[in-house]
CSV table of C-alpha atoms and ligand atoms in Angstrom, one decimal:
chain,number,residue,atom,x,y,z
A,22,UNK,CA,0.0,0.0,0.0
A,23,UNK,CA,1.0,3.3,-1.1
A,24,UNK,CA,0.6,5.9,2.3
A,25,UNK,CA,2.0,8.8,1.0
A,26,UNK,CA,-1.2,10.3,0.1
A,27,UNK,CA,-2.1,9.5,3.6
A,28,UNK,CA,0.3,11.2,5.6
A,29,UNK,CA,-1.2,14.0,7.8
A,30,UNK,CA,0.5,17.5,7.3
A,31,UNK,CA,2.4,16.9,10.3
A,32,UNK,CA,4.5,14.0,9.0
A,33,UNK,CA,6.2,16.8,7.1
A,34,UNK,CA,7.8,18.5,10.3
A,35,UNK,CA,9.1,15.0,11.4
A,36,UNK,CA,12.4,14.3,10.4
A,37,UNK,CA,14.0,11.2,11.6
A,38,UNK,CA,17.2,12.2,13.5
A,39,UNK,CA,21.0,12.6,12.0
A,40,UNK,CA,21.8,10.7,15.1
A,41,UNK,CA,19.6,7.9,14.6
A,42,UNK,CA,20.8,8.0,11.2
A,43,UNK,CA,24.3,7.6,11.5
A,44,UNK,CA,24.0,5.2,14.2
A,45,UNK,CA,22.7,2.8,11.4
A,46,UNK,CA,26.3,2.9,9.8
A,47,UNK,CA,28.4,2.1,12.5
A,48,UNK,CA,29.4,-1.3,12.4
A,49,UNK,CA,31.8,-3.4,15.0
A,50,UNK,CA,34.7,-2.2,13.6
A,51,UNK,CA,33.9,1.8,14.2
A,52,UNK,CA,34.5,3.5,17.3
A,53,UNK,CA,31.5,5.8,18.2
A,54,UNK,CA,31.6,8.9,19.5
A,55,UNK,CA,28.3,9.6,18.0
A,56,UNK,CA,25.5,8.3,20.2
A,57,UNK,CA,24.4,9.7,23.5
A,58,UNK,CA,24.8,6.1,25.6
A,59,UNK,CA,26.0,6.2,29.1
A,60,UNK,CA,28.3,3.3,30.3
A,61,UNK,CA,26.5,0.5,31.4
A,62,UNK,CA,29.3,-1.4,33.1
A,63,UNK,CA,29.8,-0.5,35.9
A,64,UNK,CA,25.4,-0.9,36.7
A,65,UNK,CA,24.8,-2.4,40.1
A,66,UNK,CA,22.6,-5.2,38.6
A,67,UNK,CA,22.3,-7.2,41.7
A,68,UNK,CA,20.8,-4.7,43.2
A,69,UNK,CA,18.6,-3.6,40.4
A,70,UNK,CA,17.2,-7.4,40.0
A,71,UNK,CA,16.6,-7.9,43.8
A,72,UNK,CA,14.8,-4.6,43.6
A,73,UNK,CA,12.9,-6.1,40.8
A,74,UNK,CA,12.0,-9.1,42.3
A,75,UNK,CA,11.0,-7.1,45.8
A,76,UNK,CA,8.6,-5.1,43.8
A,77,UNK,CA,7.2,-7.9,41.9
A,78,UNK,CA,6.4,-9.6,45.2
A,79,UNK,CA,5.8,-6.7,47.6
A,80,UNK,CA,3.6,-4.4,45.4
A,81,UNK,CA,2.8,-7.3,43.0
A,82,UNK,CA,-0.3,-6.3,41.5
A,83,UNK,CA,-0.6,-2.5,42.2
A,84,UNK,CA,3.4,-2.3,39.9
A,85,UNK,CA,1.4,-4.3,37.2
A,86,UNK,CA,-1.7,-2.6,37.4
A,87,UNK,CA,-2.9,0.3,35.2
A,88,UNK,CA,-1.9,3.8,37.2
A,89,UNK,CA,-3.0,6.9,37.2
A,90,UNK,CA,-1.4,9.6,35.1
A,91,UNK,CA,-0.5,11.5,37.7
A,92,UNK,CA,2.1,8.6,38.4
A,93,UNK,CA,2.8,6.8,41.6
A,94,UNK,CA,2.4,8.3,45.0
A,95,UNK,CA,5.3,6.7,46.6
A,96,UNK,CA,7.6,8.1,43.7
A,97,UNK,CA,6.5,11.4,43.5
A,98,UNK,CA,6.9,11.5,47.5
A,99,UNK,CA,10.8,10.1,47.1
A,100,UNK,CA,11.2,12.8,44.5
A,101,UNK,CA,10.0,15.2,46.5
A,102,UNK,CA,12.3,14.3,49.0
A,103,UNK,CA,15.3,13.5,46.0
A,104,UNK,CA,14.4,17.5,44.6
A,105,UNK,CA,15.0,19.4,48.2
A,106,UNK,CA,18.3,18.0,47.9
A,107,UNK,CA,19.2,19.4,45.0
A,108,UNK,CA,17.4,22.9,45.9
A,109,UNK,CA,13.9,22.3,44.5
A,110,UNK,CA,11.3,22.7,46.4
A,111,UNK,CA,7.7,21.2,45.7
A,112,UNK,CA,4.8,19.3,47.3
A,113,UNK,CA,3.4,15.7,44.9
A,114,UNK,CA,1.2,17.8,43.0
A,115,UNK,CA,3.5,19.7,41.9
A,116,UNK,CA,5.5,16.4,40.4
A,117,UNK,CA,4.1,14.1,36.9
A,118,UNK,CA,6.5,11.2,36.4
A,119,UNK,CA,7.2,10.8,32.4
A,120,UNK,CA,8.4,8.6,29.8
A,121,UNK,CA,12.0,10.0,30.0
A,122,UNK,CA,12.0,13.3,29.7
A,123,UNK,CA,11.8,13.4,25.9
A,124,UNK,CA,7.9,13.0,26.8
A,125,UNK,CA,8.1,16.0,29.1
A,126,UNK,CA,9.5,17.4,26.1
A,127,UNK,CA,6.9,16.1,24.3
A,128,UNK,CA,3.9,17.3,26.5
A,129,UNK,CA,5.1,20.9,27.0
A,130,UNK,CA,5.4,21.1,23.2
A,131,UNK,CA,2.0,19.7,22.8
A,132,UNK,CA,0.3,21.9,25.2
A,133,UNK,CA,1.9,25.2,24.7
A,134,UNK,CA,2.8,25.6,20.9
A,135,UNK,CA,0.6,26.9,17.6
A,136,UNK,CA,1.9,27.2,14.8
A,137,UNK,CA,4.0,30.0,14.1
A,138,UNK,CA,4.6,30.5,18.1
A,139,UNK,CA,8.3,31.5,18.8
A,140,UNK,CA,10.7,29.1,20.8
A,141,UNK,CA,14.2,30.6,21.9
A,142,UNK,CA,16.5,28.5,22.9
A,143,UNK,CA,20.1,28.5,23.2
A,144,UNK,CA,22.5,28.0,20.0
A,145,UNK,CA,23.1,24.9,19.2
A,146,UNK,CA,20.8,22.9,21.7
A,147,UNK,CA,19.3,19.2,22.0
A,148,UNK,CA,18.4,18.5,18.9
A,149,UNK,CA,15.3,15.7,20.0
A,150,UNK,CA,14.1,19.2,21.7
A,151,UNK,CA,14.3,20.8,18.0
A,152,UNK,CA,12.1,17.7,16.5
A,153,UNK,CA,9.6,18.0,19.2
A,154,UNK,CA,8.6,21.8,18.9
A,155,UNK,CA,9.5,21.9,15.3
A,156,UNK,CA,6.2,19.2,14.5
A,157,UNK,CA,3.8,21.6,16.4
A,158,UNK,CA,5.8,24.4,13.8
A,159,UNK,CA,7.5,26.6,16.2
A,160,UNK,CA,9.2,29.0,15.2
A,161,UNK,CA,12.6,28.7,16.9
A,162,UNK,CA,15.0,31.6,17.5
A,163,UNK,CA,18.6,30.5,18.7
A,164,UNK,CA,20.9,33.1,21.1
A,165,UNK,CA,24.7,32.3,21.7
A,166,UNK,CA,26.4,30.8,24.5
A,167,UNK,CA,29.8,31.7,25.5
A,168,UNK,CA,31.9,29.6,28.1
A,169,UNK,CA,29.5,30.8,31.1
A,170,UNK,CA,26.4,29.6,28.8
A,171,UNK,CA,23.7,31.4,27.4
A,172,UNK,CA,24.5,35.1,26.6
A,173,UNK,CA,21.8,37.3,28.7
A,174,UNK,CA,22.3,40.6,26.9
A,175,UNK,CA,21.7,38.5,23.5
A,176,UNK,CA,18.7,36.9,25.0
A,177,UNK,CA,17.4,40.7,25.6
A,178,UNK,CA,18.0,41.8,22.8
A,179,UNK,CA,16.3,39.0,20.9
A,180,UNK,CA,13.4,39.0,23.2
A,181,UNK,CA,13.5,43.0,23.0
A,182,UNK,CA,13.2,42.1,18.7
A,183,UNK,CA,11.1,39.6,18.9
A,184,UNK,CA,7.8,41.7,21.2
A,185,UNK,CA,8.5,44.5,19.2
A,186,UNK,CA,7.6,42.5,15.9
A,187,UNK,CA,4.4,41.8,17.8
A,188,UNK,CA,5.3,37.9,18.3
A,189,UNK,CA,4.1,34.8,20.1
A,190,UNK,CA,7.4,34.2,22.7
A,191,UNK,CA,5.6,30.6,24.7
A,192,UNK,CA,9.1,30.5,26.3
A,193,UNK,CA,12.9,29.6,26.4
A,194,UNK,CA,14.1,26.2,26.8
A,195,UNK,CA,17.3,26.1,28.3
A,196,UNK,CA,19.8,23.0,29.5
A,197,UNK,CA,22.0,25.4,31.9
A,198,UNK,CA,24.1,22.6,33.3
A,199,UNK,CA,26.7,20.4,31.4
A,200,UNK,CA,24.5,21.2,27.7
A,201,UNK,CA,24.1,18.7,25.5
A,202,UNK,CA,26.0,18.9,22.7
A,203,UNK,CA,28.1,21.3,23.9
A,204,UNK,CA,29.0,20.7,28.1
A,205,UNK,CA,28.9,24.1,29.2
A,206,UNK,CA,27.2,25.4,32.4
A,207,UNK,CA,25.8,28.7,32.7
A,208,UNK,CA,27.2,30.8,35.6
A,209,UNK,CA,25.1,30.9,38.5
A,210,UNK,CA,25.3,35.0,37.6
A,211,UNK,CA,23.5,34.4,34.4
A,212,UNK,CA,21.2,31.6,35.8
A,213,UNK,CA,20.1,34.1,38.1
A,214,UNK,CA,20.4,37.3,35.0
A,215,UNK,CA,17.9,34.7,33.2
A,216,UNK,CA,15.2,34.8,36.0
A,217,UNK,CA,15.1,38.2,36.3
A,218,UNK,CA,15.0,39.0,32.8
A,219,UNK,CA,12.0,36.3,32.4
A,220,UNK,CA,10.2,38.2,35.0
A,221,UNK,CA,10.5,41.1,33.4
A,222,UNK,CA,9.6,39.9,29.9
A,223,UNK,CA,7.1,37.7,31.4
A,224,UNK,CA,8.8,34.2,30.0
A,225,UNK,CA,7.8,30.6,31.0
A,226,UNK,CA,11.2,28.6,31.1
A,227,UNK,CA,11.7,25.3,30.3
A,228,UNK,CA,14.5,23.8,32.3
A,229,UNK,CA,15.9,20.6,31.2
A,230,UNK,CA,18.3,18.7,33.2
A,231,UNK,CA,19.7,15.3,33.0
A,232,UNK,CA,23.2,15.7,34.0
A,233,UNK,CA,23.8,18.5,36.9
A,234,UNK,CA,23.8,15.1,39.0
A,235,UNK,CA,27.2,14.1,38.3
A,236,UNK,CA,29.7,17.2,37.6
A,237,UNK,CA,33.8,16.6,37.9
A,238,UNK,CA,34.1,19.2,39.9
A,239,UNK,CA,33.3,21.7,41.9
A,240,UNK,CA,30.7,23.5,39.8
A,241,UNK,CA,27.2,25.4,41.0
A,242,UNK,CA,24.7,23.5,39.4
A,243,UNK,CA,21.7,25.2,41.6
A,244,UNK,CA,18.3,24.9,39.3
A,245,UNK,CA,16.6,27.8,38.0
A,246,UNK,CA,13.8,26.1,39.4
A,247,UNK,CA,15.0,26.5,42.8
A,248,UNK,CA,15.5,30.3,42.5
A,249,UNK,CA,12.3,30.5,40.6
A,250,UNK,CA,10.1,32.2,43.0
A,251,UNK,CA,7.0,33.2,40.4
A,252,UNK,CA,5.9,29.6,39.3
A,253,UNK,CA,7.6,30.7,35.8
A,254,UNK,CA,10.1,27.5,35.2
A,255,UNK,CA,9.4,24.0,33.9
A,256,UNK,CA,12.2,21.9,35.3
A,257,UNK,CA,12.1,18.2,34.0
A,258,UNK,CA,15.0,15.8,34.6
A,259,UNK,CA,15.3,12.0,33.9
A,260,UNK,CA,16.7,8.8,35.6
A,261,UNK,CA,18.3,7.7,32.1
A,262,UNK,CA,21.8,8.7,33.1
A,263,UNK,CA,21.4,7.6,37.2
A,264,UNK,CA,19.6,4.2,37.1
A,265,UNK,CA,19.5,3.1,32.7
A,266,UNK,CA,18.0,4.3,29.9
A,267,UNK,CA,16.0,1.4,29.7
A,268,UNK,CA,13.9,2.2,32.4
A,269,UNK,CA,12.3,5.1,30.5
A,270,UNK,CA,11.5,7.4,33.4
A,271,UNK,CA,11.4,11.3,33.7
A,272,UNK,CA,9.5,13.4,35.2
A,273,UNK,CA,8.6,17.2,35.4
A,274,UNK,CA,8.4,20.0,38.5
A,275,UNK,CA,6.2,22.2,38.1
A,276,UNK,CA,3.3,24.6,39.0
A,277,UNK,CA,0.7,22.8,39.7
A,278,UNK,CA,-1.9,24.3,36.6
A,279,UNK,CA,1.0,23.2,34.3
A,280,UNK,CA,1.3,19.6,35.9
A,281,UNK,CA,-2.4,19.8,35.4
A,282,UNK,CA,-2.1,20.6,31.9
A,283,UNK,CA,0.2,18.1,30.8
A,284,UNK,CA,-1.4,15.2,32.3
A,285,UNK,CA,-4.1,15.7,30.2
A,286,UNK,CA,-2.1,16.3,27.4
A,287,UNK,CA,-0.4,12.7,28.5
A,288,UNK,CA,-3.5,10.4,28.7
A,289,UNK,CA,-3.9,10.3,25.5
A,290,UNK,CA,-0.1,9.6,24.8
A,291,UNK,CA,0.1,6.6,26.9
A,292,UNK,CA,-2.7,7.0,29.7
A,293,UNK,CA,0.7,6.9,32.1
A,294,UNK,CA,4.0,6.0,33.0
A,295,UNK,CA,4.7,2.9,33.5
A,296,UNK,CA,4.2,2.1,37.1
A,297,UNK,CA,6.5,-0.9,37.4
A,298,UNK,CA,9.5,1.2,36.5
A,299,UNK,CA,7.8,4.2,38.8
A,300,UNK,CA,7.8,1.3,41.6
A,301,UNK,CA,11.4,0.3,40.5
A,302,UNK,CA,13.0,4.1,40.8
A,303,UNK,CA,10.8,4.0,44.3
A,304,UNK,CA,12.5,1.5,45.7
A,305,UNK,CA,16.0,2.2,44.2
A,306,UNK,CA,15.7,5.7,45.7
A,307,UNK,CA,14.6,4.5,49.1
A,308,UNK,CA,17.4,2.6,49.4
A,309,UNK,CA,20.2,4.7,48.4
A,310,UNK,CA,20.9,2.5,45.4
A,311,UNK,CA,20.6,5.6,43.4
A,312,UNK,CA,23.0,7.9,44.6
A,313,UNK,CA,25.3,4.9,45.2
A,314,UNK,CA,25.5,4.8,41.3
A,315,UNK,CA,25.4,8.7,40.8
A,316,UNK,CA,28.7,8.5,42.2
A,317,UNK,CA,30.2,5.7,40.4
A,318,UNK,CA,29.4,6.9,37.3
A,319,UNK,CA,31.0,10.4,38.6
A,320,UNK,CA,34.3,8.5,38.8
A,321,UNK,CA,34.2,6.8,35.7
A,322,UNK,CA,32.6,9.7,33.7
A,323,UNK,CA,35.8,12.0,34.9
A,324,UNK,CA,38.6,9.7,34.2
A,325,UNK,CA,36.5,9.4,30.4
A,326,UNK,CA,36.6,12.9,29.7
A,327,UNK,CA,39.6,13.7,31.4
A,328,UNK,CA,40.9,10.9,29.0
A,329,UNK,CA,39.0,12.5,26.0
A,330,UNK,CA,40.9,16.1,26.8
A,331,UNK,CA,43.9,14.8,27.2
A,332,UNK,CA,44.1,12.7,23.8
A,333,UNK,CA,42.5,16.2,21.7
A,334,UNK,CA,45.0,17.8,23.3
A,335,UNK,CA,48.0,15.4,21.6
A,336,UNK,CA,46.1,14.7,18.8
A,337,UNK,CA,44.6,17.0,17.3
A,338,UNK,CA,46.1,19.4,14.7
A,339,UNK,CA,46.3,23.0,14.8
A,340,UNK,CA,43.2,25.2,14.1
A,341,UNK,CA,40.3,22.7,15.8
A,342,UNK,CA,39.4,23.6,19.4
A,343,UNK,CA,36.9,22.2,21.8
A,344,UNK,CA,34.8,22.6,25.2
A,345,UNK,CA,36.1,21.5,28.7
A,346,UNK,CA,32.5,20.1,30.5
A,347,UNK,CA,32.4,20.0,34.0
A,348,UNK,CA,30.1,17.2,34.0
A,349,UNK,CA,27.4,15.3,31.7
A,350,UNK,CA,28.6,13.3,28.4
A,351,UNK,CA,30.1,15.5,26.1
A,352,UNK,CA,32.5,17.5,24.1
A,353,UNK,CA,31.9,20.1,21.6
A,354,UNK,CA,34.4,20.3,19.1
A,355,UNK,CA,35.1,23.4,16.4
A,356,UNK,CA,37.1,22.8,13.4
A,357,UNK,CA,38.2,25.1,10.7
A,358,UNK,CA,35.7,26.6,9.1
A,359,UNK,CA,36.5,25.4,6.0
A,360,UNK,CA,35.1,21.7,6.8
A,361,UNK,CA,32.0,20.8,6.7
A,362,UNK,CA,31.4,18.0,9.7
A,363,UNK,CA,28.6,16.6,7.4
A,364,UNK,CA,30.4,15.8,4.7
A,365,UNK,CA,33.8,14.9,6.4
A,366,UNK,CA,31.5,12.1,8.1
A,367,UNK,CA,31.7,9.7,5.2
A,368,UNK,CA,35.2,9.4,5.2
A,369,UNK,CA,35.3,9.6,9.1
A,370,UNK,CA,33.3,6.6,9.1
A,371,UNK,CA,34.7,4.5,5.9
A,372,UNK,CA,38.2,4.9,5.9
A,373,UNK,CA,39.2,6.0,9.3
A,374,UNK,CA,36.6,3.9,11.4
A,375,UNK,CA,35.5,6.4,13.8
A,376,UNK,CA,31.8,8.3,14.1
A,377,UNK,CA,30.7,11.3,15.4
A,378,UNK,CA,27.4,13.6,15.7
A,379,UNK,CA,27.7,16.5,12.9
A,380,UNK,CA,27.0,20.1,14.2
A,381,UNK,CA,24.4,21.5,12.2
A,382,UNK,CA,21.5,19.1,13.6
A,383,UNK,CA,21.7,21.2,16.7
A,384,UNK,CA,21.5,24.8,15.4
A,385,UNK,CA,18.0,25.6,15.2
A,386,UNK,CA,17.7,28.4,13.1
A,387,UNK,CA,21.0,28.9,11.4
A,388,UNK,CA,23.8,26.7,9.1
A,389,UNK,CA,27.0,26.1,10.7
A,390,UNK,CA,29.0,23.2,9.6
A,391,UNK,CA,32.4,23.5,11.4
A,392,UNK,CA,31.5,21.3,14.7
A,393,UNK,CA,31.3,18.1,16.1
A,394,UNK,CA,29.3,16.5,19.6
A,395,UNK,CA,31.9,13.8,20.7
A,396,UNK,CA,30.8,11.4,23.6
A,397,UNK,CA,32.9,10.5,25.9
A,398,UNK,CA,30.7,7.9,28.4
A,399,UNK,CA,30.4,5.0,26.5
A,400,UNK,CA,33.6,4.3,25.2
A,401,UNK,CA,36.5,2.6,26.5
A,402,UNK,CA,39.9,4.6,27.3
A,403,UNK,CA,41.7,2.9,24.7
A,404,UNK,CA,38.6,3.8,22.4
A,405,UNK,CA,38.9,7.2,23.5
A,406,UNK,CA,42.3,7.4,22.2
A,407,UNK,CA,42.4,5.5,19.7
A,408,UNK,CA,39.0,7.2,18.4
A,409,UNK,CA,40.4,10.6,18.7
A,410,UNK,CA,43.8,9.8,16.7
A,411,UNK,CA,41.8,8.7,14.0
A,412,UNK,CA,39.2,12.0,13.9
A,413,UNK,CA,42.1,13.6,13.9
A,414,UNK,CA,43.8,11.8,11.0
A,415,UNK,CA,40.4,12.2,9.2
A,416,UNK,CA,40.4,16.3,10.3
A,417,UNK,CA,44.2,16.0,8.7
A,418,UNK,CA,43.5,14.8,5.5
A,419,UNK,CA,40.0,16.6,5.5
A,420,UNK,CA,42.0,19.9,5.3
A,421,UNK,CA,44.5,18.9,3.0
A,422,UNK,CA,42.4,17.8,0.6
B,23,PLP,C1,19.1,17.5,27.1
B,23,PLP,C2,18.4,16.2,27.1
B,23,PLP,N1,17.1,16.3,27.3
B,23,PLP,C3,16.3,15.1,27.2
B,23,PLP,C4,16.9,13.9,27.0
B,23,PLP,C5,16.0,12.7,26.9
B,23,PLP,O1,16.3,11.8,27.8
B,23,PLP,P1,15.4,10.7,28.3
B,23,PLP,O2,14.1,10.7,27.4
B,23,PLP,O3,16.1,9.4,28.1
B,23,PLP,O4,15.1,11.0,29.7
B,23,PLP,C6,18.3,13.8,26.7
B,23,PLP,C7,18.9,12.6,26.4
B,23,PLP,O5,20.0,12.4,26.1
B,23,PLP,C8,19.0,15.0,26.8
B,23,PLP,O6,20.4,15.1,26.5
């Protein structure tokens, strides 16, 4: 059967991601940099299956039961609880437990964007986040970071640009700490710069954080959301990088209107998050199985990107530079302008056996070729270095050409 006739208007704005993409050429012999998988090895999966088997027997049905979409009590009371340490302060309601937080991404897309509506966010960004607001046809507007993140007197003055031509700003969505693709963490001066300038502008802020859990270093990761003090931020976060992906388990804090909001917007998505994983995160939270792991994979995160520095450092060749994150899972890397990360991936892949994620997917409203998102979490050292030596060699010959 033929379906293209049949495809809604929508189907247009979905485009199936460079990531996914590229991940379908890697074979065995290719060392990845591309995808965004966290190391697995070092899981506690003893722990994880006796927690599986004591929630099987101890909550039995009620984990295998439909839920309600406002997700599990005794979840949203350990994340309550998880969230004031971190700064965040919020009551249940205030909590909805989601499939990862590419859902949460999903929701607030889905409940706050017409078409046409303008997005800002910073430049380059997640690009999953670009896929979800670009099907509801945002319009997204990028501002640029700088080493302390997202510049605030840019943000102004493309806020300033943007009321004046009478448009639709829903709000800014922001990853302040350790951004994906590019690691860098806005300074707690700008964080708070950001607030203010959203009060003033009257901005909702859409705060996504999956990695300010495990920095290198001594960093302040506080969450806008706990300086928010007008109900005005969004904050969604994920257990993907501190129990396993697999788990699929986010969730949002917010006001309570908004939670409102996008648990109506979520039964019809999936009716709710699964409560056997919301029963599994319960229990590993309870226990302190959770932060066991967050720092593990702190220790074995910094030695990788430590690793990662240190091999650009020797390896690379003059003219290509690069970000030094103080946490999450990866490094931004600039080349000469010259090259086209794009095209360059071909022969990356082919004849020098190594992959990596190409810029321009994560510039939302712009075309700039000249970088690279390497990940540093799931391979091995030796990977690492023998990885980089080879971009490298590929960068080499790339510019000789
Ligand atoms: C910035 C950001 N937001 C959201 C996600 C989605 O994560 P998940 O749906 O696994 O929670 C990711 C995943 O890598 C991410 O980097």
């Amino acid at each position: 059967m033929n379906i293209d006739g049949l495809l809604s208007e929508r189907a247009n704005y979905m485009k199936a991601s460079d990531i996914r993409e590229l991940l379908k050429w890697v074979t065995a012999d290719v060392i990845s940099f591309g995808g965004g998988l966290p190391d697995l090895s070092q899981l506690p999966l003893g722990e994880y299956s006796d927690v599986a088997k004591y929630v099987i027997s101890n909550y039995g049905l009620k984990a295998l039961q439909y839920g309600k979409t406002e997700g599990v009590d005794e979840l949203k009371d350990e994340l309550v609880k998880f969230m004031s340490r971190y700064g965040i302060r919020a009551d249940s309601t205030q909590i909805l437990p989601t499939v990862g937080s590419q859902e949460a991404i999903e929701l607030v897309a889905r409940v706050f964007i017409d078409p046409g509506d303008v997005i800002i966010t910073e430049k380059p960004t997640y690009l999953a986040a670009l896929q979800a607001f670009r099907v509801y046809r945002a319009r997204i507007i990028g501002v640029d970071m700088d080493n302390d993140g997202l510049m605030i007197d840019k943000l102004e003055d493309t806020v300033k640009r943007l009321k004046s031509e009478g448009a639709r700003v829903k709000f800014l969505y922001t990853i302040p700490v350790c951004q994906n693709p590019t690691g860098i963490t806005m300074s707690l001066d700008r964080r708070k710069a950001l607030l203010e300038l959203a009060s003033r502008y009257d901005l909702m802020v859409i705060e996504d954080n999956p990695y300010s859990y495990f920095t290198f270093e001594p960093v302040d990761t506080t969450p806008l959301k706990a300086l928010d003090r007008e109900g005005r931020v969004v904050y969604m976060s994920t257990f993907s990088k501190i129990i396993a992906p697999g788990i699929r388990l986010g969730w949002v804090v917010a006001d309570q209107e908004v939670v409102n909001w996008l648990a109506i917007a979520k039964q019809a998505i999936d009716l709710h998050t699964p409560t056997l994983s919301q029963y599994i995160a319960y229990e590993l939270l309870r226990r302190g199985i959770v932060d066991k792991y967050i720092s593990v994979i702190r220790e074995t995160y910094k030695v990788k990107r430590d690793a990662m520095l240190d091999a650009l450092s020797r390896y690379m060749p003059r003219g290509v530079s690069w970000t030094r994150p103080s946490g999450g899972m990866f490094i931004w890397v600039t080349v000469p302008s010259g090259i086209r990360t794009e095209d360059m991936l071909a022969l990356a892949i082919r004849k020098y056996k190594v992959a990596y994620v190409p810029g321009k997917s994560f510039y939302p409203d712009e075309d700039v070729h000249n970088n690279m998102r390497l990940n540093f979490t799931y391979p091995t050292i030796d990977q690492i270095y023998d990885g980089v030596r080879r971009l490298a060699n590929a960068i080499s010959e790339y510019l000789n050409q």
